[in-house]
CSV table of C-alpha atoms in Angstrom, one decimal:
chain,number,residue,atom,x,y,z
V,1,UNK,CA,0.0,0.0,0.0
V,2,UNK,CA,2.8,2.4,0.8
V,3,UNK,CA,4.5,1.6,-2.5
V,4,UNK,CA,1.4,2.5,-4.4
V,5,UNK,CA,1.1,5.9,-2.6
V,6,UNK,CA,4.7,6.8,-3.4
V,7,UNK,CA,4.2,5.9,-7.0
V,8,UNK,CA,1.0,8.0,-7.2
V,9,UNK,CA,2.8,11.0,-5.6
V,10,UNK,CA,5.7,10.7,-8.0
V,11,UNK,CA,3.3,10.7,-10.9
V,12,UNK,CA,1.6,13.9,-9.6
V,13,UNK,CA,4.9,15.7,-9.2
V,14,UNK,CA,6.1,14.7,-12.7
V,15,UNK,CA,2.9,15.9,-14.3
V,16,UNK,CA,3.2,19.2,-12.6
V,17,UNK,CA,6.7,19.7,-13.8
V,18,UNK,CA,5.7,18.7,-17.3
V,19,UNK,CA,2.9,21.3,-17.3
V,20,UNK,CA,5.1,24.1,-16.0
V,21,UNK,CA,7.8,23.3,-18.6
V,22,UNK,CA,5.2,23.4,-21.4
V,23,UNK,CA,3.8,26.8,-20.3
V,24,UNK,CA,7.3,28.3,-20.0
V,25,UNK,CA,8.1,27.1,-23.5
V,26,UNK,CA,5.0,28.7,-25.0
V,27,UNK,CA,5.7,32.1,-23.3
V,28,UNK,CA,9.2,32.0,-24.6
V,29,UNK,CA,8.1,31.2,-28.1
V,30,UNK,CA,5.6,34.1,-28.0
V,31,UNK,CA,8.2,36.6,-26.7
V,32,UNK,CA,10.8,35.5,-29.3
V,33,UNK,CA,8.4,35.4,-32.2
V,34,UNK,CA,8.8,38.8,-34.1
V,35,UNK,CA,5.6,38.1,-36.1
V,36,UNK,CA,3.5,38.3,-32.9
V,37,UNK,CA,4.8,41.8,-32.0
V,38,UNK,CA,4.3,42.9,-35.5
V,39,UNK,CA,0.7,41.6,-35.6
V,40,UNK,CA,-0.1,43.3,-32.3
V,41,UNK,CA,1.3,46.6,-33.6
V,42,UNK,CA,-0.7,46.4,-36.8
V,43,UNK,CA,-3.8,45.6,-34.9
V,44,UNK,CA,-3.3,48.7,-32.7
V,45,UNK,CA,-2.8,50.9,-35.7
V,46,UNK,CA,-5.8,49.5,-37.5
V,47,UNK,CA,-7.9,50.1,-34.4
V,48,UNK,CA,-6.8,53.8,-34.1
V,49,UNK,CA,-7.9,54.6,-37.7
V,50,UNK,CA,-11.4,53.3,-37.3
V,51,UNK,CA,-12.0,54.7,-33.8
V,52,UNK,CA,-12.6,58.2,-32.5
V,53,UNK,CA,-9.0,59.2,-33.4
V,54,UNK,CA,-9.8,58.8,-37.1
V,55,UNK,CA,-13.0,60.8,-36.8
V,56,UNK,CA,-11.1,63.6,-35.1
V,57,UNK,CA,-8.6,63.7,-38.0
V,58,UNK,CA,-11.4,63.8,-40.6
V,59,UNK,CA,-13.1,66.6,-38.7
V,60,UNK,CA,-9.8,68.5,-38.7
V,61,UNK,CA,-9.6,68.3,-42.5
V,62,UNK,CA,-13.1,69.6,-42.9
V,63,UNK,CA,-12.6,72.6,-40.7
V,64,UNK,CA,-9.4,73.5,-42.6
V,65,UNK,CA,-11.6,74.4,-45.6
V,66,UNK,CA,-13.9,76.6,-43.6
V,67,UNK,CA,-11.6,78.2,-41.0
V,68,UNK,CA,-11.4,81.8,-39.9
V,69,UNK,CA,-8.8,82.5,-42.6
V,70,UNK,CA,-11.6,82.2,-45.2
V,71,UNK,CA,-9.8,79.8,-47.4
V,72,UNK,CA,-12.2,77.5,-49.3
V,73,UNK,CA,-15.2,79.5,-48.1
V,74,UNK,CA,-17.7,80.7,-50.7
V,75,UNK,CA,-18.4,84.5,-51.0
V,76,UNK,CA,-21.4,85.6,-49.0
V,77,UNK,CA,-24.6,86.1,-50.8
V,78,UNK,CA,-25.2,89.7,-52.0
V,79,UNK,CA,-21.6,90.6,-52.3
V,80,UNK,CA,-20.0,91.7,-55.6
V,81,UNK,CA,-20.7,94.4,-58.1
V,82,UNK,CA,-24.5,93.7,-58.0
V,83,UNK,CA,-24.9,94.7,-54.4
V,84,UNK,CA,-22.3,97.5,-54.7
V,85,UNK,CA,-24.7,99.3,-57.1
V,86,UNK,CA,-27.5,98.7,-54.6
V,87,UNK,CA,-29.8,97.6,-57.4
V,88,UNK,CA,-30.3,101.3,-58.4
V,89,UNK,CA,-30.8,102.4,-62.1
V,90,UNK,CA,-27.6,103.9,-63.5
V,91,UNK,CA,-27.5,107.6,-64.6
V,92,UNK,CA,-27.9,108.5,-68.2
V,93,UNK,CA,-24.6,109.2,-70.0
V,94,UNK,CA,-23.7,111.2,-73.0
V,95,UNK,CA,-22.7,108.0,-74.9
V,96,UNK,CA,-26.0,106.4,-74.1
V,97,UNK,CA,-28.1,109.3,-75.3
V,98,UNK,CA,-29.1,110.4,-78.8
V,99,UNK,CA,-29.3,114.2,-78.6
V,100,UNK,CA,-31.1,116.3,-81.2
V,101,UNK,CA,-32.5,119.8,-81.5
V,102,UNK,CA,-35.3,121.5,-83.4
V,103,UNK,CA,-36.8,124.9,-83.7
V,104,UNK,CA,-39.6,125.4,-81.2
V,105,UNK,CA,-40.6,129.0,-81.9
V,106,UNK,CA,-44.3,129.8,-82.0
V,107,UNK,CA,-45.5,133.0,-83.7
V,108,UNK,CA,-46.3,135.7,-81.2
V,109,UNK,CA,-43.7,134.6,-78.6
V,110,UNK,CA,-41.4,137.4,-77.5
V,111,UNK,CA,-38.3,135.1,-77.6
V,112,UNK,CA,-37.0,132.4,-79.8
V,113,UNK,CA,-37.0,128.8,-78.6
V,114,UNK,CA,-35.2,125.6,-79.4
V,115,UNK,CA,-36.3,122.1,-78.1
V,116,UNK,CA,-33.5,119.7,-77.3
V,117,UNK,CA,-34.5,116.0,-77.2
V,118,UNK,CA,-32.6,113.3,-75.2
V,119,UNK,CA,-33.4,109.8,-76.4
V,120,UNK,CA,-32.2,106.8,-74.4
V,121,UNK,CA,-30.4,104.5,-76.8
V,122,UNK,CA,-28.2,102.7,-74.2
V,123,UNK,CA,-30.1,99.5,-74.2
V,124,UNK,CA,-31.2,99.9,-70.5
V,125,UNK,CA,-33.2,102.3,-68.4
V,126,UNK,CA,-31.4,105.2,-66.9
V,127,UNK,CA,-32.0,108.1,-64.5
V,128,UNK,CA,-31.8,111.7,-65.5
V,129,UNK,CA,-32.5,115.0,-63.7
V,130,UNK,CA,-31.4,118.6,-63.3
V,131,UNK,CA,-30.1,120.8,-66.0
V,132,UNK,CA,-28.1,120.1,-69.1
V,133,UNK,CA,-25.1,122.4,-69.9
V,134,UNK,CA,-25.9,124.5,-73.0
V,135,UNK,CA,-23.5,126.8,-74.9
V,136,UNK,CA,-24.2,128.7,-78.1
V,137,UNK,CA,-21.2,129.0,-80.4
V,138,UNK,CA,-21.1,132.3,-82.2
V,139,UNK,CA,-18.8,134.3,-84.3
V,140,UNK,CA,-18.1,136.5,-81.3
V,141,UNK,CA,-17.4,133.6,-78.9
V,142,UNK,CA,-19.3,131.1,-76.9
V,143,UNK,CA,-22.4,132.1,-74.9
V,144,UNK,CA,-23.4,130.0,-71.9
V,145,UNK,CA,-27.1,129.6,-71.2
V,146,UNK,CA,-28.4,130.7,-67.8
V,147,UNK,CA,-30.6,128.2,-65.9
V,148,UNK,CA,-34.2,129.1,-65.4
V,149,UNK,CA,-36.8,127.2,-63.2
V,150,UNK,CA,-36.6,124.5,-60.7
V,151,UNK,CA,-35.4,121.0,-61.5
V,152,UNK,CA,-37.9,118.2,-61.0
V,153,UNK,CA,-37.4,114.8,-59.3
V,154,UNK,CA,-35.0,112.3,-60.9
V,155,UNK,CA,-36.7,110.7,-63.9
V,156,UNK,CA,-36.3,107.1,-65.1
V,157,UNK,CA,-35.9,107.4,-68.8
V,158,UNK,CA,-36.9,104.1,-70.4
V,159,UNK,CA,-34.8,102.6,-73.1
V,160,UNK,CA,-35.8,104.0,-76.4
V,161,UNK,CA,-37.8,106.9,-74.8
V,162,UNK,CA,-37.3,110.6,-75.0
V,163,UNK,CA,-37.3,113.6,-72.7
V,164,UNK,CA,-36.9,117.2,-73.7
V,165,UNK,CA,-35.9,120.6,-72.4
V,166,UNK,CA,-36.0,124.1,-73.9
V,167,UNK,CA,-33.5,126.8,-74.8
V,168,UNK,CA,-34.8,130.3,-75.2
V,169,UNK,CA,-32.9,133.2,-76.8
V,170,UNK,CA,-33.7,136.8,-77.7
V,171,UNK,CA,-34.9,137.4,-81.2
V,172,UNK,CA,-32.8,139.7,-83.4
V,173,UNK,CA,-35.3,142.5,-84.4
V,174,UNK,CA,-32.7,145.2,-84.8
V,175,UNK,CA,-32.5,145.0,-88.6
V,176,UNK,CA,-28.8,144.4,-88.3
V,177,UNK,CA,-26.7,141.2,-88.8
V,178,UNK,CA,-26.3,140.8,-85.1
V,179,UNK,CA,-24.3,138.0,-83.6
V,180,UNK,CA,-24.2,134.9,-85.9
V,181,UNK,CA,-24.9,131.6,-84.2
V,182,UNK,CA,-22.8,128.7,-85.5
V,183,UNK,CA,-23.6,125.8,-83.3
V,184,UNK,CA,-25.2,124.4,-80.1
V,185,UNK,CA,-23.2,122.5,-77.5
V,186,UNK,CA,-25.1,120.3,-75.1
V,187,UNK,CA,-23.7,118.5,-72.1
V,188,UNK,CA,-26.2,116.1,-70.3
V,189,UNK,CA,-26.6,116.5,-66.6
V,190,UNK,CA,-23.8,115.2,-64.4
V,191,UNK,CA,-21.6,114.5,-67.5
V,192,UNK,CA,-18.5,116.2,-68.8
V,193,UNK,CA,-18.7,114.9,-72.4
V,194,UNK,CA,-20.5,117.2,-74.8
V,195,UNK,CA,-22.0,117.0,-78.2
V,196,UNK,CA,-22.1,119.8,-80.8
V,197,UNK,CA,-25.3,120.2,-82.9
V,198,UNK,CA,-26.3,122.4,-85.8
V,199,UNK,CA,-28.3,125.4,-84.5
V,200,UNK,CA,-31.9,125.1,-85.7
V,201,UNK,CA,-33.2,128.5,-84.6
V,202,UNK,CA,-32.8,132.0,-85.9
V,203,UNK,CA,-29.4,132.5,-87.3
V,204,UNK,CA,-28.5,135.5,-85.1
V,205,UNK,CA,-28.8,137.1,-81.8
V,206,UNK,CA,-29.2,140.9,-81.3
V,207,UNK,CA,-26.2,142.9,-80.4
V,208,UNK,CA,-26.7,144.1,-76.8
V,209,UNK,CA,-24.9,146.0,-74.1
V,210,UNK,CA,-25.6,143.3,-71.7
V,211,UNK,CA,-28.9,144.7,-70.5
V,212,UNK,CA,-31.1,142.7,-72.8
V,213,UNK,CA,-32.6,139.2,-72.3
V,214,UNK,CA,-30.1,136.4,-72.2
V,215,UNK,CA,-30.0,132.8,-73.4
V,216,UNK,CA,-31.8,130.6,-71.0
V,217,UNK,CA,-32.1,126.8,-70.4
V,218,UNK,CA,-34.9,125.0,-68.6
V,219,UNK,CA,-34.6,121.9,-66.5
V,220,UNK,CA,-34.8,118.4,-67.9
V,221,UNK,CA,-38.5,117.8,-68.8
V,222,UNK,CA,-39.4,121.5,-69.1
V,223,UNK,CA,-40.4,121.1,-72.8
V,224,UNK,CA,-42.5,118.0,-72.1
V,225,UNK,CA,-41.4,114.4,-72.7
V,226,UNK,CA,-41.8,112.3,-75.8
V,227,UNK,CA,-43.5,108.9,-76.0
């Protein structure tokens, strides 16, 4: 009986030693196997890309395009040349107007009259108001017309439409040759470019000492407006 117990105890000890040796061998193999460390490192990197760290990186790329430096950001609505003009109709310009003149004298009037027509040929509506500049070219030098009347409110001149003003001048009833008129110079309101037209009225002005009636110009619209 004692022999059997000794044998059984020996077997238990031997089994324990064998199991310990086996475990130590596995640990050593794992530590010495470079592929195990490489696999663990790869798994760690893969896990970082798909987790919250990857989302943070993606978020950072998105914010770079819309950051405070403005790079990659679309221009705000309403900016640009359209909003700079405020949507207002542009003023009428000399280049956009066809300017003509015709005799407007009516029998019985004390003074002569010429009607100047401004026709909008710019291709778009424009705003006009105030007084045009008017000069009569004569053989004795230029005569600038004096403004008469009050200007009306700014007027939107539709494309293709006309607006008029008058020029009045003293009639030469002296019987002499007077001052010969050779041309009419018109400068639209708020413009510096002029046009020179043939003079359609009486050919001369009376010679005066400065006390007689002068050449006058009415505001835009003073001679009515065409269709």
